[in-house]
CSV table of C-alpha atoms in Angstrom, one decimal:
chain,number,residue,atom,x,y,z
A,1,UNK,CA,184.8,143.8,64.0
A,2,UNK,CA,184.2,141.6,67.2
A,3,UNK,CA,185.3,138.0,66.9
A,4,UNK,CA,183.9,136.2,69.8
A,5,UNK,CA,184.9,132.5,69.7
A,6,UNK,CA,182.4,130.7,72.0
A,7,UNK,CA,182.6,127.0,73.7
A,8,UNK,CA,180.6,125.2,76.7
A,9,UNK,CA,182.9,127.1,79.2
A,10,UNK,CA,184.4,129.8,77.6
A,11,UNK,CA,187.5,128.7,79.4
A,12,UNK,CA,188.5,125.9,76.9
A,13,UNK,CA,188.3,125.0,72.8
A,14,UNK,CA,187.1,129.0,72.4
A,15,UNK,CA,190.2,129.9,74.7
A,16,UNK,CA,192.9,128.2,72.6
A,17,UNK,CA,191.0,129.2,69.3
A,18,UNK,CA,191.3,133.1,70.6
A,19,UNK,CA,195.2,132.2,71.5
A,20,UNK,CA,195.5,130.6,68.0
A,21,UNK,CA,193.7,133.9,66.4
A,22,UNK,CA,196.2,136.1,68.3
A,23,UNK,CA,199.0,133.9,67.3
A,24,UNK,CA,200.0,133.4,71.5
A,25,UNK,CA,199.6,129.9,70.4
A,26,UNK,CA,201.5,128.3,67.3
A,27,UNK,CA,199.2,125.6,65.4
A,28,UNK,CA,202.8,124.3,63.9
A,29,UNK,CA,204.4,123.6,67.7
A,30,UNK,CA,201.1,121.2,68.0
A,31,UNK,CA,199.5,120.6,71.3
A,32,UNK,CA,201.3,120.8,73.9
A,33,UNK,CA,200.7,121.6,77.9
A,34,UNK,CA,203.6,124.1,77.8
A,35,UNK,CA,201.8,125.9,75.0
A,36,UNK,CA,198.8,126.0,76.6
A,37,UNK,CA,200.4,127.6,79.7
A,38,UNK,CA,200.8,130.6,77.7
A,39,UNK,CA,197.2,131.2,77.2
A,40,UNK,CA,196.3,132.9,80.7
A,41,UNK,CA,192.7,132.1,80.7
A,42,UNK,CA,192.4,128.5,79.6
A,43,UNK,CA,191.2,126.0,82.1
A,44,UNK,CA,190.7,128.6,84.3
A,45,UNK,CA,187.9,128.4,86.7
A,46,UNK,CA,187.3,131.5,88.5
A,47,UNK,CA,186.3,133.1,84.5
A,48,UNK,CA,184.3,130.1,83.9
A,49,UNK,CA,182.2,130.7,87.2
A,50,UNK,CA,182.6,134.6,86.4
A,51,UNK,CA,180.6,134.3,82.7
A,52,UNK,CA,180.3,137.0,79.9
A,53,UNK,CA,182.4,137.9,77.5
A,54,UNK,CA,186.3,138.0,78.1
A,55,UNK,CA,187.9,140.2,75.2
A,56,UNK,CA,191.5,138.4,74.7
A,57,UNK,CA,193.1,141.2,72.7
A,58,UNK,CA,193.5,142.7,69.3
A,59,UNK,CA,194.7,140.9,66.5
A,60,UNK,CA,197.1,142.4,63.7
A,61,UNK,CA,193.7,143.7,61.5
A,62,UNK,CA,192.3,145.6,64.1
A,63,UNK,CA,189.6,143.1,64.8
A,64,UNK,CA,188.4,142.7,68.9
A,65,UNK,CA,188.8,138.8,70.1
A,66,UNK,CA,186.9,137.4,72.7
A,67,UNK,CA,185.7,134.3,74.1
A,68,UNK,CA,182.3,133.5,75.6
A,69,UNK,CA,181.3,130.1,77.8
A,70,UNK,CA,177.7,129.2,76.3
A,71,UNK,CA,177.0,126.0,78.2
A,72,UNK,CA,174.0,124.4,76.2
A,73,UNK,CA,172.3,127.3,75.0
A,74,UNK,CA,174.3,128.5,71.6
A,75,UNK,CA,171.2,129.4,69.9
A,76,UNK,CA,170.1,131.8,73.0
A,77,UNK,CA,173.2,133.4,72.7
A,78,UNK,CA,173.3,134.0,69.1
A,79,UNK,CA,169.8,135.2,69.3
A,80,UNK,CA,170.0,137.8,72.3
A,81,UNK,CA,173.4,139.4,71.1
A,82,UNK,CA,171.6,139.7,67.6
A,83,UNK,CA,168.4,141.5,69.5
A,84,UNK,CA,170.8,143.5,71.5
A,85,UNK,CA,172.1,145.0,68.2
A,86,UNK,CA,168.5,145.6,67.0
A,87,UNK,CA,167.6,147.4,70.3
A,88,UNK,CA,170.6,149.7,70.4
A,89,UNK,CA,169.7,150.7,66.7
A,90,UNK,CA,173.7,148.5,66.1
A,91,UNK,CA,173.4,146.5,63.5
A,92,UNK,CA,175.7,147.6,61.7
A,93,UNK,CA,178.2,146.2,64.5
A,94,UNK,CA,180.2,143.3,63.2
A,95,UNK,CA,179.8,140.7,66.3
A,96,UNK,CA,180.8,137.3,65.0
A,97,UNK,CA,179.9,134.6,67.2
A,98,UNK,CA,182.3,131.6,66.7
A,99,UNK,CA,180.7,127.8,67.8
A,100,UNK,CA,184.6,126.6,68.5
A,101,UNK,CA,182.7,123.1,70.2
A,102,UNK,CA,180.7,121.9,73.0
A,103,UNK,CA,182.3,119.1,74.8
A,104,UNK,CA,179.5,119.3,76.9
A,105,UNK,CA,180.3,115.7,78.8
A,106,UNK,CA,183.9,116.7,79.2
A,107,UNK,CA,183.7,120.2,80.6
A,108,UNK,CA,180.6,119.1,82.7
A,109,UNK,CA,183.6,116.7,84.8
A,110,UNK,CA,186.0,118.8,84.7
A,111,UNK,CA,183.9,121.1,86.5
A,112,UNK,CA,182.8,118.5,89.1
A,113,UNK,CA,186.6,117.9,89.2
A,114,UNK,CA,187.3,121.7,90.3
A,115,UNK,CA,184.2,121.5,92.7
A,116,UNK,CA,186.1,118.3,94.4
A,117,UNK,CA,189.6,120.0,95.0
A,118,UNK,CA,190.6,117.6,92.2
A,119,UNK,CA,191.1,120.5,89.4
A,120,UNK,CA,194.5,118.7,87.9
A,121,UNK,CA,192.2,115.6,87.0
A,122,UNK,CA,189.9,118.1,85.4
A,123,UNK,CA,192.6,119.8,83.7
A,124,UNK,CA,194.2,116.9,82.5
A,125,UNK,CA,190.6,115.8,80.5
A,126,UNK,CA,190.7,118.8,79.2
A,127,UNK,CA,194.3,118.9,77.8
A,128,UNK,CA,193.2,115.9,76.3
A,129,UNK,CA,190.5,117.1,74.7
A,130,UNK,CA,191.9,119.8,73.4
A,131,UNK,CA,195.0,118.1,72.0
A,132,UNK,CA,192.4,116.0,69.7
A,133,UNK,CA,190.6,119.4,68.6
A,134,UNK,CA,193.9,121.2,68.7
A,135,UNK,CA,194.3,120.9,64.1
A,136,UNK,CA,190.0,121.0,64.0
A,137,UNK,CA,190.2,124.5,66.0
A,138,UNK,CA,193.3,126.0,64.3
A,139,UNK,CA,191.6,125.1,60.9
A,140,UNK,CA,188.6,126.4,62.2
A,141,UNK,CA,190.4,129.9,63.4
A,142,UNK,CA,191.8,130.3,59.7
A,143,UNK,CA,188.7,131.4,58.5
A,144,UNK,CA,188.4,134.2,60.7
A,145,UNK,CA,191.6,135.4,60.6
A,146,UNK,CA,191.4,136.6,57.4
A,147,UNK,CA,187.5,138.3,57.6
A,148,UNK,CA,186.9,141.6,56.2
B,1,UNK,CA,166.3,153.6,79.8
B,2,UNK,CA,165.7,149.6,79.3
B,3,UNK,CA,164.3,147.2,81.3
B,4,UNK,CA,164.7,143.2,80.5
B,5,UNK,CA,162.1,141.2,82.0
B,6,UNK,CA,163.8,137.5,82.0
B,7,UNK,CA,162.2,134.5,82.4
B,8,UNK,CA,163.2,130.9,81.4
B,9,UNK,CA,160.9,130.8,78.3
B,10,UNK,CA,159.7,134.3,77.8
B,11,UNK,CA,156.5,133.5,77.7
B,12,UNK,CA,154.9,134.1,81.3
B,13,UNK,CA,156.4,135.0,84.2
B,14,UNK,CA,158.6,137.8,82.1
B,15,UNK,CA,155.7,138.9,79.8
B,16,UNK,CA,153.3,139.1,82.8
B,17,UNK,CA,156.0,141.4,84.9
B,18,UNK,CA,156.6,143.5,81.5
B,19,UNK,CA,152.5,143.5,81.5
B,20,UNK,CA,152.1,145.0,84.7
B,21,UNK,CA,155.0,147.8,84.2
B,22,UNK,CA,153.1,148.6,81.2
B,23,UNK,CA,149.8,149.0,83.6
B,24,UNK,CA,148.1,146.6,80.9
B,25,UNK,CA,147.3,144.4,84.2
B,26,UNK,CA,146.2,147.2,86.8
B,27,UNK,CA,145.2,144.3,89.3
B,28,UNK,CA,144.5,141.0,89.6
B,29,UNK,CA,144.0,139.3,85.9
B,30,UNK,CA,141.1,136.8,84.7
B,31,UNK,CA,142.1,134.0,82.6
B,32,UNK,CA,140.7,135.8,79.5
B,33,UNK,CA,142.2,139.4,80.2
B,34,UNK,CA,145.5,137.0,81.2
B,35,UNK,CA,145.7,135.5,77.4
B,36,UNK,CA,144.8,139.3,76.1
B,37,UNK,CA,148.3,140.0,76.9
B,38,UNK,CA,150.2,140.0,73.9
B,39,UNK,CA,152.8,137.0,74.0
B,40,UNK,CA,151.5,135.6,76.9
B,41,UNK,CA,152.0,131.4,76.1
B,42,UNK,CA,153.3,132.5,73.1
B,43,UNK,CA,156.7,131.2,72.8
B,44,UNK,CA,158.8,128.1,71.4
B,45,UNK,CA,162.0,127.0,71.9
B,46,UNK,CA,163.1,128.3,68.8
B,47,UNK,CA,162.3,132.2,70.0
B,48,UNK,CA,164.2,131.6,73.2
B,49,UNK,CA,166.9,134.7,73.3
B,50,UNK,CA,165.1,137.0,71.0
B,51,UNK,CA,164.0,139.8,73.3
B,52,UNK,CA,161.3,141.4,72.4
B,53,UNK,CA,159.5,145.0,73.4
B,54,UNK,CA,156.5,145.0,75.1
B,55,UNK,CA,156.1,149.0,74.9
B,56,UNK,CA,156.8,152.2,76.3
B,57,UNK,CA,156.2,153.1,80.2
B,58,UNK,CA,155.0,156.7,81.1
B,59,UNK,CA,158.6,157.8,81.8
B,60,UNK,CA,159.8,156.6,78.3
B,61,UNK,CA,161.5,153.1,79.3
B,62,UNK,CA,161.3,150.7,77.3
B,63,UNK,CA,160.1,147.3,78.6
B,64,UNK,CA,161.0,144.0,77.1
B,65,UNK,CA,161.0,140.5,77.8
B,66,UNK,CA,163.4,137.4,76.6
B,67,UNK,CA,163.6,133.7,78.0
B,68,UNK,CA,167.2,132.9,78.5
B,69,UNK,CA,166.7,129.3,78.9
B,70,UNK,CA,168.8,127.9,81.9
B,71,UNK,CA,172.0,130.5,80.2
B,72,UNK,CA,173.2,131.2,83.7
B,73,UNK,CA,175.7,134.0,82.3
B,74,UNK,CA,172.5,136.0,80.4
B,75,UNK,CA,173.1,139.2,82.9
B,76,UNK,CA,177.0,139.0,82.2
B,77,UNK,CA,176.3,138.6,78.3
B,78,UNK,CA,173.6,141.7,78.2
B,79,UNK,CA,176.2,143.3,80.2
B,80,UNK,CA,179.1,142.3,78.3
B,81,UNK,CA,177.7,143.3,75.0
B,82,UNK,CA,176.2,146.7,76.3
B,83,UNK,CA,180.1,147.2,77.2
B,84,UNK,CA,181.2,146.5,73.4
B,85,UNK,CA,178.6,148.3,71.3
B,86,UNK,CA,179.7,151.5,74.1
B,87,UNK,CA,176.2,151.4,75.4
B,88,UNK,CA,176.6,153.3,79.5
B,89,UNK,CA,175.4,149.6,81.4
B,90,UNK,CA,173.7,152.1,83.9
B,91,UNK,CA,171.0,152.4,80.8
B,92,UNK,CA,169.4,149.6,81.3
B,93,UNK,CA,167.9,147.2,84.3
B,94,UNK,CA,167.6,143.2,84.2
B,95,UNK,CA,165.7,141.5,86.2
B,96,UNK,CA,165.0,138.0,86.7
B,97,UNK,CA,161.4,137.5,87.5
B,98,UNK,CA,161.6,133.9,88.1
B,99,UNK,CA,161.2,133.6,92.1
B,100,UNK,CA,158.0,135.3,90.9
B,101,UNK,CA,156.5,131.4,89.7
B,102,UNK,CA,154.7,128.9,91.4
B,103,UNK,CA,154.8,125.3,90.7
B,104,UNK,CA,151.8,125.5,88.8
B,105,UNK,CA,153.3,128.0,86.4
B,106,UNK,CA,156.2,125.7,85.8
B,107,UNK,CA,154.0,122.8,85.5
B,108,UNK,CA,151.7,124.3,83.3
B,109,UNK,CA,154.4,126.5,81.1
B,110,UNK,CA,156.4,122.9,80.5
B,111,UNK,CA,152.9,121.4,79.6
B,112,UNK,CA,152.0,124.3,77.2
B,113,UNK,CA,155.2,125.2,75.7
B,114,UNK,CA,157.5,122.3,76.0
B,115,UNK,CA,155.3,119.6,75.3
B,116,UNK,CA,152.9,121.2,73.2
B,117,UNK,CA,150.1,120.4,75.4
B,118,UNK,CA,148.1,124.1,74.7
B,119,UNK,CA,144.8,122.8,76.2
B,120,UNK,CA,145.9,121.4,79.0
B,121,UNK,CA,148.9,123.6,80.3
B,122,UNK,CA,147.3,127.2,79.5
B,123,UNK,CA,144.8,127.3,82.0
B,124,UNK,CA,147.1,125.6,84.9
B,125,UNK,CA,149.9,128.7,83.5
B,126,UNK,CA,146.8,130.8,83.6
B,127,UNK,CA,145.8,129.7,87.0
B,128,UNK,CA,149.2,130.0,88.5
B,129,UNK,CA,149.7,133.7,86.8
B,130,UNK,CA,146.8,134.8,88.9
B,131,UNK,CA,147.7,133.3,91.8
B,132,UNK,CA,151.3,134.8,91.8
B,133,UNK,CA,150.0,138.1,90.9
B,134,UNK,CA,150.8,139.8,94.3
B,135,UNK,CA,154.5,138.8,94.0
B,136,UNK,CA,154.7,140.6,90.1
B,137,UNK,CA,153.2,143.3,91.2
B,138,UNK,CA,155.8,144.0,94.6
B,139,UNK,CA,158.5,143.0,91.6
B,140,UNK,CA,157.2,145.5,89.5
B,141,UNK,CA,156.8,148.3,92.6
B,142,UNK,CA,160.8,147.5,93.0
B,143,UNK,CA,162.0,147.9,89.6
B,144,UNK,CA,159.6,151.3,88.6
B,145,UNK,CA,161.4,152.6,91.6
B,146,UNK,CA,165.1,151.8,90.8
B,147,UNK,CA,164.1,153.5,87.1
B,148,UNK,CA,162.5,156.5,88.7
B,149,UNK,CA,165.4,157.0,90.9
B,150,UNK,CA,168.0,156.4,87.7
B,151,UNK,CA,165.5,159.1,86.2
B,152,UNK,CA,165.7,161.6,89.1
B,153,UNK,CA,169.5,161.1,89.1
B,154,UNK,CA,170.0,161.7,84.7
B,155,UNK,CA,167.6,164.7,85.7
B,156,UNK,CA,169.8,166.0,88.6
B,157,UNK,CA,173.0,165.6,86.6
B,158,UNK,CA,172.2,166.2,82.8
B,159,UNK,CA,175.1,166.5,81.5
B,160,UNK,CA,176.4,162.3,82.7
C-alpha cells in the first residue's frame, strides 16, 4: 500500500503529515520549529520547484509514504493516478491519495517570499500555519496509520 | 509503448495531435472531418486528468490524451507513478502539445468548454485547429520518430 499525503506544495501540511505517519514527528511534543527541523523536506524549496512524488519512507506496517505538491488541481491528480492504474492493467495497486490541506493563499507568498531572497519570512508563515493545523493533521494521519 | 498527448483541457490541441498519430487526420482537416474526431470539444472540467486512449498506432503504441489543467508537475507525477507501480519510465512518451495552439484555439476552447458557449466557441476552436495543423503534424513527425527509434532499440536489444 502507497500512502501519498498530498498539499498545495508538497513541501508543507502533507510533509509534517508523512513525518507524523512515520512517527519522525511526535503529535504529543506539539508544534514546534525544532520538531519541524527534523523533517528534511518541509519548507523546502528546491522539492517544491522539483514536483512529483517524494516517497518519505516506510512505516512499521510495510506501507510506502509519500508526499505530493498538487497546487490547485487535486481532482486532476486523483483522476490521472487513478487512469494510470487502469492503463497499466494496476488496479489492484493500493495508492491512497491523502488531501492533508490547501493553504493556497499562504503557500502562494511564501513562494513569492523564496523568489525574493526573503525565504525566512516565507518559512516563518508557514510555521505558523502549520502550528494551527498541527492537531487537524495529526488527527487526520490517524486514520491512515492504521489502514489495511 | 505509451504515448500521452497533454493539453490543458484534453479536448483539442492533445486529441487533434493523438488524431494525427492515429493517421485519422492524414492532412489538413475541414471543420466537419475536425468534429468527426472522437473527443474533439468534448471535455468538462470534471474529466480533466482522466486520460483516455485514442487507439492503437501501426507499431502497437498506444496513443492517449488527458488535459492536466495548469498541474505544472503532470510529467513528474506520470513519472513518479510509472516508478511505483514498477512500470520501466522508458515505456512511455509525454508530450505537451500546447506550443501547438493559436490564440484562436484558446479563445475558442475557453468559449466552448469553459463557458459553455458550444455555438460560438466550436467553430473559432475548429478554425484555429485547422490553422495550426502544420505545427501538429511536425509534432507528431517528432514524436513517431522518438517511438520508432525506442522500437529499433527494444528490437536491437530484446532481452532490456
Amino acid at each position: 500500500m502507497i500512502v501519498i499525503y498530498c498539499c498545495v506544495t508538497g513541501v508543507h501540511d502533507a510533509q509534517i503529515a508523512a513525518g507524523i505517519h512515520l512517527g519522525i514527528l511526535q503529535p504529543d511534543y506539539g508544534a514546534t520549529r525544532i520538531q519541524f527541523k527534523h523533517m528534511e523536506g518541509y519548507n523546502n524549496y528546491a522539492y517544491y520547484q522539483t514536483g512529483g512524488i517524494r516517497v518519505v519512507g516506510r512505516d512499521g506496517s510495510g506501507r510506502t509514504v509519500a508526499t505530493l505538491g498538487v497546487a490547485r488541481d487535486m481532482d486532476v491528480v486523483l483522476e490521472t493516478v487513478n487512469s494510470l492504474g487502469r492503463i497499466w492493467g494496476k488496479e489492484k495497486v493500493d495508492i491512497h491519495l491523502v488531501d492533508v490541506g490547501r493553504p493556497y493563499w499562504k503557500t502562494m507568498i511564501w513562494s513569492l517570499c523564496h523568489k525574493l531572497k526573503l525565504p525566512n519570512l516565507g518559512n516563518c508563515l508557514m510555521d505558523g500555519h502549520i502550528r494551527g493545523e498541527f492537531t487537524r493533521i495529526a488527527k487526520l494521519v490517524e486514520k491512515y496509520q492504521s489502514l489495511d | 509503448m505509451k504515448v500521452i498527448y497533454y493539453c490543458y483541457g484534453g479536448s483539442h490541441s492533445s486529441v487533434t495531435a493523438a488524431a494525427i498519430h492515429l493517421g485519422l487526420l492524414k492532412e489538413r482537416p475541414s471543420y466537419h472531418q475536425l468534429l468527426d474526431i472522437p473527443y474533439f470539444d468534448y471535455q468538462t472540467k470534471y474529466q480533466h486528468g482522466i486520460i483516455r486512449c485514442l487507439g492503437v498506432d501501426g507499431n502497437g503504441t498506444e496513443v492517449f490524451f488527458v488535459g492536466r489543467r495548469n498541474y505544472k508537475a503532470f510529467e513528474q507525477l506520470v513519472l513518479s507513478i510509472a516508478d511505483l507501480l514498477g512500470t520501466p519510465r522508458s515505456e512511455l512518451i509525454l508530450v505537451n502539445t500546447l506550443p501547438c495552439t493559436n490564440w484562436l484555439m484558446v479563445i475558442g476552447g475557453l468559449l466552448s468548454r469553459g463557458l459553455g458557449l458550444v455555438s460560438l466557441g466550436r467553430p473559432i476552436v475548429a478554425w484555429g485547429t485547422i490553422m495550426a495543423f502544420p505545427r501538429f503534424t511536425s509534432l507528431v513527425k517528432e514524436v513517431k520518430g522518438l517511438v520508432s527509434v525506442h522500437l529499433s532499440c527494444k528490437e536491437s536489444r530484446p532481452n532490456e
